[in-house]
Coordinates of C-alpha atoms and ligand atoms in Angstrom, one line a residue:
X1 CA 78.1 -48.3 234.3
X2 CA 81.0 -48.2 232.0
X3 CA 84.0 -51.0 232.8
X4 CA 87.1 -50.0 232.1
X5 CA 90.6 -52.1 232.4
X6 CA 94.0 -51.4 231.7
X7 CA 97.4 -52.9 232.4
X8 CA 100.7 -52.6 233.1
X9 CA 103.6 -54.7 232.7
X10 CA 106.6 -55.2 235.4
X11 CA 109.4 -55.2 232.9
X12 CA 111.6 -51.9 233.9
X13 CA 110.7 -49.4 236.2
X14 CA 108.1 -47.0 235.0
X15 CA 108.7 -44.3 232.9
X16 CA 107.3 -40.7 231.9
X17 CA 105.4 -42.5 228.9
X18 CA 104.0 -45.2 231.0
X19 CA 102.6 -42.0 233.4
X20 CA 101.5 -39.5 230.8
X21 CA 100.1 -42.0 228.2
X22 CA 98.5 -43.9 230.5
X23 CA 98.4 -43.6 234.4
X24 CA 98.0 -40.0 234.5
X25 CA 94.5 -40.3 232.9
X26 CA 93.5 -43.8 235.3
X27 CA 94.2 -41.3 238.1
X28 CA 92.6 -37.8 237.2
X29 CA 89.6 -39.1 234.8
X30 CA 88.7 -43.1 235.1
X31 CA 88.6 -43.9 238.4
X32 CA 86.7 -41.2 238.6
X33 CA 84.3 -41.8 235.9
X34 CA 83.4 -45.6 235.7
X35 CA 83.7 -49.1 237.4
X36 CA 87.7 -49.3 237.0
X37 CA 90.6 -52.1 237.3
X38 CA 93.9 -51.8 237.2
X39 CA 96.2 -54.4 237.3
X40 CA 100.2 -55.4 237.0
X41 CA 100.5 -58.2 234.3
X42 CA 103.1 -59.6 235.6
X43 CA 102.3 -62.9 233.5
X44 CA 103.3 -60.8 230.8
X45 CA 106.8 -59.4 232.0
X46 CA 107.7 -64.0 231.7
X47 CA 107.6 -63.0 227.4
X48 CA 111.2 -61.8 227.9
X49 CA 114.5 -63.3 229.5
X50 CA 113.8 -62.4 233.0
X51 CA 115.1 -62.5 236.6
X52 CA 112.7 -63.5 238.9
X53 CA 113.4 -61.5 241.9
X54 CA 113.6 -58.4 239.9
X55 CA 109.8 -59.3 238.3
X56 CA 108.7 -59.7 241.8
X57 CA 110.3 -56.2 243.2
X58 CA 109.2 -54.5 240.0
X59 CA 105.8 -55.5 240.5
X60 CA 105.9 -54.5 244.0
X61 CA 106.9 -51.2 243.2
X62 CA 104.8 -51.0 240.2
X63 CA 101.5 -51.0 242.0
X64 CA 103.1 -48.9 244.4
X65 CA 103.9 -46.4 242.0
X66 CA 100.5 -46.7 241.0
X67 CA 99.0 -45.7 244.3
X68 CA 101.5 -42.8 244.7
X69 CA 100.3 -41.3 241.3
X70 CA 97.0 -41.6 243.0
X71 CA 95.3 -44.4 242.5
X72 CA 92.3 -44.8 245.5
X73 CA 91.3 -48.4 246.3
X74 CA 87.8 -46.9 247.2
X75 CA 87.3 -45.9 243.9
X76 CA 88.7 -49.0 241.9
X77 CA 90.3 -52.1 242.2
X78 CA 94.4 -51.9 241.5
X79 CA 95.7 -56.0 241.7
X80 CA 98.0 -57.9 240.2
X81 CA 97.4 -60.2 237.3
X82 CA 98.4 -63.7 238.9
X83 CA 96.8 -63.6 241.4
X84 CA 93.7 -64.1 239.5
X85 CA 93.7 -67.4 237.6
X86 CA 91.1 -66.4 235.3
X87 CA 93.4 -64.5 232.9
X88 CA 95.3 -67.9 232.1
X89 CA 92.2 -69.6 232.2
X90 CA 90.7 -67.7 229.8
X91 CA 94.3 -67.1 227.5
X92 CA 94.0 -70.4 226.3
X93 CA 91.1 -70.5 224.6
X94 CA 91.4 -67.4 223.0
X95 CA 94.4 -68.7 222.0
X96 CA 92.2 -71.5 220.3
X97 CA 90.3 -69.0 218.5
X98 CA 93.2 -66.6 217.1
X99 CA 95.3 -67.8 214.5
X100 CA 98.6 -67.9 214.2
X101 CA 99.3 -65.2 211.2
X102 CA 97.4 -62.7 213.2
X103 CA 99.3 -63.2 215.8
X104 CA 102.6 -63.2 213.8
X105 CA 101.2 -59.9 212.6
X106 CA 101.4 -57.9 215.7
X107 CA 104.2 -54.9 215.2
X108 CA 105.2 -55.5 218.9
X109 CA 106.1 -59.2 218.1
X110 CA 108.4 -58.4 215.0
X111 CA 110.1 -55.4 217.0
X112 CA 110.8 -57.5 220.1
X113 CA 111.2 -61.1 218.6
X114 CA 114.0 -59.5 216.0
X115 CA 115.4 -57.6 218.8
X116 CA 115.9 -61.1 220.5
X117 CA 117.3 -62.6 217.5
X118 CA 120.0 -60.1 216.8
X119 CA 120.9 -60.3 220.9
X120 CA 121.1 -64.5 220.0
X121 CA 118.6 -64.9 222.6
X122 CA 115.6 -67.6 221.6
X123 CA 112.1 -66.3 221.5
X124 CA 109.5 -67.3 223.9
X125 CA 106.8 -68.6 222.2
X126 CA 104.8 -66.4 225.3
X127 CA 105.8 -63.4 223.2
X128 CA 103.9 -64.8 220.5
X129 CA 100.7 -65.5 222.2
X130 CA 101.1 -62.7 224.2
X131 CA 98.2 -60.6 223.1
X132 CA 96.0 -63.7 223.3
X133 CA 97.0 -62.8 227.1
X134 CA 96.0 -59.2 227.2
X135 CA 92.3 -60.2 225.4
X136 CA 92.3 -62.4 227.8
X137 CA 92.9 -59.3 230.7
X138 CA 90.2 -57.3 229.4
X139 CA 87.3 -59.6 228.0
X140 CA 87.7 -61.2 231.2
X141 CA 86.2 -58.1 232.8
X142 CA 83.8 -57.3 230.2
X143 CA 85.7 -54.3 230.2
X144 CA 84.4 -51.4 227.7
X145 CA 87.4 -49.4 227.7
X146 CA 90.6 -49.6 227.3
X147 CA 92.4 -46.6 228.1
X148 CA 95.9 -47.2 226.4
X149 CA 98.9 -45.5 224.8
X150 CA 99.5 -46.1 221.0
X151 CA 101.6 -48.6 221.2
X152 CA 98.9 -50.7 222.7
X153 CA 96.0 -50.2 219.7
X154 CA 96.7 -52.7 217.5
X155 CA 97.0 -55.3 220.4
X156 CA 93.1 -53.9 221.5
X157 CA 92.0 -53.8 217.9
X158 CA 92.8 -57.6 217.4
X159 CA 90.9 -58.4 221.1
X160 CA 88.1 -56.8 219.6
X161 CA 88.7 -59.3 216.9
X162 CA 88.8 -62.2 219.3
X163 CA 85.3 -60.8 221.4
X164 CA 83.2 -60.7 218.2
X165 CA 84.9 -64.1 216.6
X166 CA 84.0 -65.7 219.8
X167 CA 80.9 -64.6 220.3
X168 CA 80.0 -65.2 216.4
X169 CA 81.2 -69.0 216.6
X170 CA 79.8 -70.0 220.6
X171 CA 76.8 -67.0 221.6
X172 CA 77.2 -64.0 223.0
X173 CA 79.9 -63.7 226.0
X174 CA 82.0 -61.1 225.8
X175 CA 81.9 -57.4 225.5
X176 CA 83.7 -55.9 222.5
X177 CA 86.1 -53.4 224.3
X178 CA 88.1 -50.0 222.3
X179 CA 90.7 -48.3 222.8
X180 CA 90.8 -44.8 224.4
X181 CA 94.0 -43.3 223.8
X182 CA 94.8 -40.2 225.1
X183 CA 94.5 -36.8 223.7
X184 CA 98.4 -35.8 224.0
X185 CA 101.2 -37.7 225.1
X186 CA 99.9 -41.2 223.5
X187 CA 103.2 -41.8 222.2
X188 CA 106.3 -40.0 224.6
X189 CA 109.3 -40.4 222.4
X190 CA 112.9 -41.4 223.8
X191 CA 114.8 -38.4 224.2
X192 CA 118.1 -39.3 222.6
X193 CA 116.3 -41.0 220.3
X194 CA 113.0 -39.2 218.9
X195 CA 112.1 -42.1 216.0
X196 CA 111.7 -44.5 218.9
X197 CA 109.3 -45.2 222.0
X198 CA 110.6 -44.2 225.4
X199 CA 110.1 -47.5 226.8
X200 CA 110.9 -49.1 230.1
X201 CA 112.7 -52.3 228.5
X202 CA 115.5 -50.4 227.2
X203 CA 118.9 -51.0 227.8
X204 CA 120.3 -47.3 226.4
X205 CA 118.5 -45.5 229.6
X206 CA 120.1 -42.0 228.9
X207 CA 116.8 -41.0 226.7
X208 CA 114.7 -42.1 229.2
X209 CA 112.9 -40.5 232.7
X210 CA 111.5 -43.0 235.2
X211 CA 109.3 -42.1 237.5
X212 CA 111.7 -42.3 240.9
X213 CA 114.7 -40.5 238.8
X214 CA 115.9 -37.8 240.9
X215 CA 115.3 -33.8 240.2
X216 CA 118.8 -33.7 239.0
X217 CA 118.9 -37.1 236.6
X218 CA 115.5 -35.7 235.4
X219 CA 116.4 -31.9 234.5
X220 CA 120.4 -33.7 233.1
X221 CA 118.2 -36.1 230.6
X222 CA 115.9 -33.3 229.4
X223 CA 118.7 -31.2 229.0
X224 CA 120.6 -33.3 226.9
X225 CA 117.8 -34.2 224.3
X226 CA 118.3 -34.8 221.0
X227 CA 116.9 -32.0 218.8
X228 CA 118.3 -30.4 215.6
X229 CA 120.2 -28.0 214.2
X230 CA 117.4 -25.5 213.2
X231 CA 116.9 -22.3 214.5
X232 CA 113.9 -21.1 216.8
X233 CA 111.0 -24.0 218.0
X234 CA 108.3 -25.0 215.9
X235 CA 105.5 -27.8 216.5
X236 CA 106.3 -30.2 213.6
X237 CA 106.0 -33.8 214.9
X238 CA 107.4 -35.3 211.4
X239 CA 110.5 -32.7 210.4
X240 CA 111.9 -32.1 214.1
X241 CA 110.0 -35.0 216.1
X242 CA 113.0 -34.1 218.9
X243 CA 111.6 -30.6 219.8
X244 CA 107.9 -31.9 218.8
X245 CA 108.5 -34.3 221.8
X246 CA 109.8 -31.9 224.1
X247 CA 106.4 -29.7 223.5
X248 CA 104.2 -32.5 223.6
X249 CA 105.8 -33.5 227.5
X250 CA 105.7 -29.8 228.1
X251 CA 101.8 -29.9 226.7
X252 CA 100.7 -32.8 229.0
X253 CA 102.2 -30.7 231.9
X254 CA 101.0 -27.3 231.7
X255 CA 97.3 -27.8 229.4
X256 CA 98.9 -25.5 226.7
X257 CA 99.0 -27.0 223.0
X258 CA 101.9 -27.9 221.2
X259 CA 102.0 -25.5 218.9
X260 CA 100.8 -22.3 221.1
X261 CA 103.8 -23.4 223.3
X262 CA 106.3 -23.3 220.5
X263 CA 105.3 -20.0 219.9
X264 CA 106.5 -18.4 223.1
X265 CA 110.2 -20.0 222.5
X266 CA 112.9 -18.9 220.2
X267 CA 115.2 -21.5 221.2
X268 CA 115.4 -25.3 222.3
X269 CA 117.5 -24.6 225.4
X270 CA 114.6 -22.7 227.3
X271 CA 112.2 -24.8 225.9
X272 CA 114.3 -27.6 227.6
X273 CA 114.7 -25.9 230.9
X274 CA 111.3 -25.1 231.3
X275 CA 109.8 -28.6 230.0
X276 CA 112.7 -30.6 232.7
X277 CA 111.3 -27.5 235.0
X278 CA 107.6 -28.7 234.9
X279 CA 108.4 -32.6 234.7
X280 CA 110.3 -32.6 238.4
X281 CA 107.6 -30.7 239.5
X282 CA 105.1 -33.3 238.0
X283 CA 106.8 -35.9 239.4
X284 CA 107.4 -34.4 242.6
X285 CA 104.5 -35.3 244.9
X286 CA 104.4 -38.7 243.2
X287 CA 108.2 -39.6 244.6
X288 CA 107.2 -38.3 248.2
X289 CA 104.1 -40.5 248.4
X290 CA 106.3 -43.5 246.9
X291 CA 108.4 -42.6 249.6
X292 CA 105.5 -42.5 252.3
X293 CA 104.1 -45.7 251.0
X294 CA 107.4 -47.8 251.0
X295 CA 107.6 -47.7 254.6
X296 CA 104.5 -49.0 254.7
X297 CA 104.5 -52.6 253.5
X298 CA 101.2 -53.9 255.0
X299 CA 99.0 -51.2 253.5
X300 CA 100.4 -52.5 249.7
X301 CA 99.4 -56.0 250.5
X302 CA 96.2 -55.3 251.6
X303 CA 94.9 -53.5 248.7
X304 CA 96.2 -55.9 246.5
X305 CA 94.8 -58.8 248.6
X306 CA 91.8 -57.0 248.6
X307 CA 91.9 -56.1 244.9
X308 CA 92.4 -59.7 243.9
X309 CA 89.1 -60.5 245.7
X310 CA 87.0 -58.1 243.8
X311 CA 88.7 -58.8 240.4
X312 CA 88.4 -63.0 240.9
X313 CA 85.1 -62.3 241.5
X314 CA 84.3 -60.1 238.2
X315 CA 86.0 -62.4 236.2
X316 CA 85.2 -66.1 237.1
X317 CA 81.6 -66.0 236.1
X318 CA 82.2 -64.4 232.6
X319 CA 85.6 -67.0 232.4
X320 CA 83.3 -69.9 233.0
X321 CA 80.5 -69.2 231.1
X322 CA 83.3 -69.1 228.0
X323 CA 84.5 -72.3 228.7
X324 CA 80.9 -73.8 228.6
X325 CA 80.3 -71.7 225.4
X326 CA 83.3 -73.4 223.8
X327 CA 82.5 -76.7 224.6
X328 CA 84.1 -77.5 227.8
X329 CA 81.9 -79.7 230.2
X330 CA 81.5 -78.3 233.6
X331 CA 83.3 -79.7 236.6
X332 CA 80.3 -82.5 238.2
Ligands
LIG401 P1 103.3 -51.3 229.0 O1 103.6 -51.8 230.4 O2 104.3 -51.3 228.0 O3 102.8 -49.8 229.2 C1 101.8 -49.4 230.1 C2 101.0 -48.2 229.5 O4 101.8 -47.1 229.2 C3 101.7 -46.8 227.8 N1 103.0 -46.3 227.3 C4 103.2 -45.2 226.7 N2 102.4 -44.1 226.4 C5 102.9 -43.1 225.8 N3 104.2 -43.0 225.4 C6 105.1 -44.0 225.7 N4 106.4 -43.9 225.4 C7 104.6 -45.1 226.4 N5 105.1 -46.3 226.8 C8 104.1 -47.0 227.4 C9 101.2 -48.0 227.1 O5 100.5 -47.7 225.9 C10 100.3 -48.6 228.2 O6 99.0 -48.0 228.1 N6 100.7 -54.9 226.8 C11 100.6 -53.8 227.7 C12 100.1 -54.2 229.1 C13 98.8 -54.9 229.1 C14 97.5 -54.3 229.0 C15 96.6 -55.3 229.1 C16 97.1 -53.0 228.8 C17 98.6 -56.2 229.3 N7 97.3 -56.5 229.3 C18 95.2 -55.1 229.0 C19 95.7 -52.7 228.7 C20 94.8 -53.8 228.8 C21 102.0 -53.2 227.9 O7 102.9 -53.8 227.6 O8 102.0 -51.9 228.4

């Protein structure tokens, strides 16, 4: 049966691009579909400058919000990253088969380390091994697919890398994973800023829609997008990438393609009332079963108790057979 596993990381509450990029499809397609894991890397939210009772209550809530979108611990196993010891295990020695220049290569590194720069913040040199990290996540599991937004390729592309180099130099351990990105909505743009990612990190939030934003914050932000001074609407993600993202969120909402949607608008403010329209509705029965779940504190730590279980005891036999492949002698 076909493994998947994918991740995601407890640095800002989730947004719209997390949900239609990625978690929409883990909940309608791949759990249904193959042997699934989902997990909340909290290792990797310790890359940044961090407070650690926010980490902890955002990875609380993120594998809540995960089991409001629907998520069904019957069908897969949703857990969070360290409470399995096997990724860390297993980071290091990929980390001693990557080198450093294709590490230094990595688009997310250069964005976030120069960000840290110009803020005179150091960088961690976690952010730099970071996708060491995420190989780690996913060979771990032998997983064959990586259902991920953009933004995530190149860091799957370069564990691919990492399976086959390892495998090449100490026998055959791993599974070489792809990337499955989705067919619309793999790269959600910031509203008041359509060049850049809506991302969770952020610190400019007005371009952004989280998942728990109220109906009003949600249909204010989509109102106020940035989109040009042309007339009419037209699907043309490179010359107006504002209304291009408005009708690629309204696209992942309603089914319709881009470009039959922008047919049936002559101008951006329906377009905008209609895609904030759909979005609180999307969100909608999310937010209530967030709200269910919260008051129920035991059921979240029993699934991810329970999730931890099954996910320890995928990984460990594939973690230790690497370390005996690599040369590591085995505890007596
Ligand atoms: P993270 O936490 O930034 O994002 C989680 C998922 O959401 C997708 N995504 C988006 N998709 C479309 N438009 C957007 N604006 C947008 N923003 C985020 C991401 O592509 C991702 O699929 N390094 C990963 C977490 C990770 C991981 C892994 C993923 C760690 N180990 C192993 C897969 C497998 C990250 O930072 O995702």
């Amino acid at each position: 049966m076909t493994r998947i596993f994918s991740g995601i990381k407890p640095t800002g509450h989730l947004t719209l691009g997390n949900y239609l990029g990625a978690v929409r499809r883990w909940v309608a397609e791949d759990q249904h579909r193959a042997e699934a894991l989902f997990c909340v890397v909290d290792l990797h939210a310790l890359t940044v400058e961090h407070d650690p009772a926010r980490v902890r209550r955002l990875s609380r809530q993120a594998a809540s919000l995960l089991l409001a979108a629907g998520l069904d611990p019957r069908l897969c196993t949703v857990f969070v990253q360290s409470h399995v010891d096997e990724h860390a295990r297993l980071s290091y020695l990929l980390e001693c088969v990557a080198t450093d220049g294709e590490m230094r290569r990595m688009i997310q590194y250069k964005e976030k380390s120069e960000r840290a720069r110009r803020s005179g913040q150091s960088v961690r040199l976690s952010l730099l091994t970071y996708p060491a990290l995420m190989a780690a996540d996913i060979l771990a599991y032998r997983a064959d697919e990586v259902p991920v937004g953009d933004d995530q390729t190149q860091h799957v592309e370069l564990t691919r890398d990492l399976a086959v180099r390892f495998n090449q130099k100490y026998g055959a351990t791993f599974v070489v994973p792809r990337a499955t990105p989705p067919a619309v909505a793999a790269r959600v743009m910031d509203l008041q800023d359509p060049a850049a990612k809506m991302g969770k990190s952020h610190d400019a939030t007005a371009g952004i829609v989280y998942l728990l934003d109220e109906p009003e914050a949600i249909t204010r932000k989509i109102m106020r997008a940035v989109t040009d001074s042309e007339p009419g609407v037209s699907y043309d993600p490179e010359g107006r990438p504002g209304v291009a993202n408005l009708l690629e969120i309204l696209s992942a909402c309603t089914g319709k393609e881009p470009a039959a949607l922008a047919e049936s608008y002559e101008g951006a403010g329906v377009l905008k009332r209609d895609t904030a329209e759909a979005v609180v509705e999307l969100l909608r029965p999310l937010q209530a079963r967030h709200a269910e779940l919260a008051a129920d504190a035991g059921y979240l730590e029993e699934v991810l108790h329970e999730g931890a279980a099954r996910a320890r005891a995928l990984a460990r036999p594939t973690v230790d057979a690497a370390y005996r492949a690599i040369g590591l002698l085995p505890p007596q």
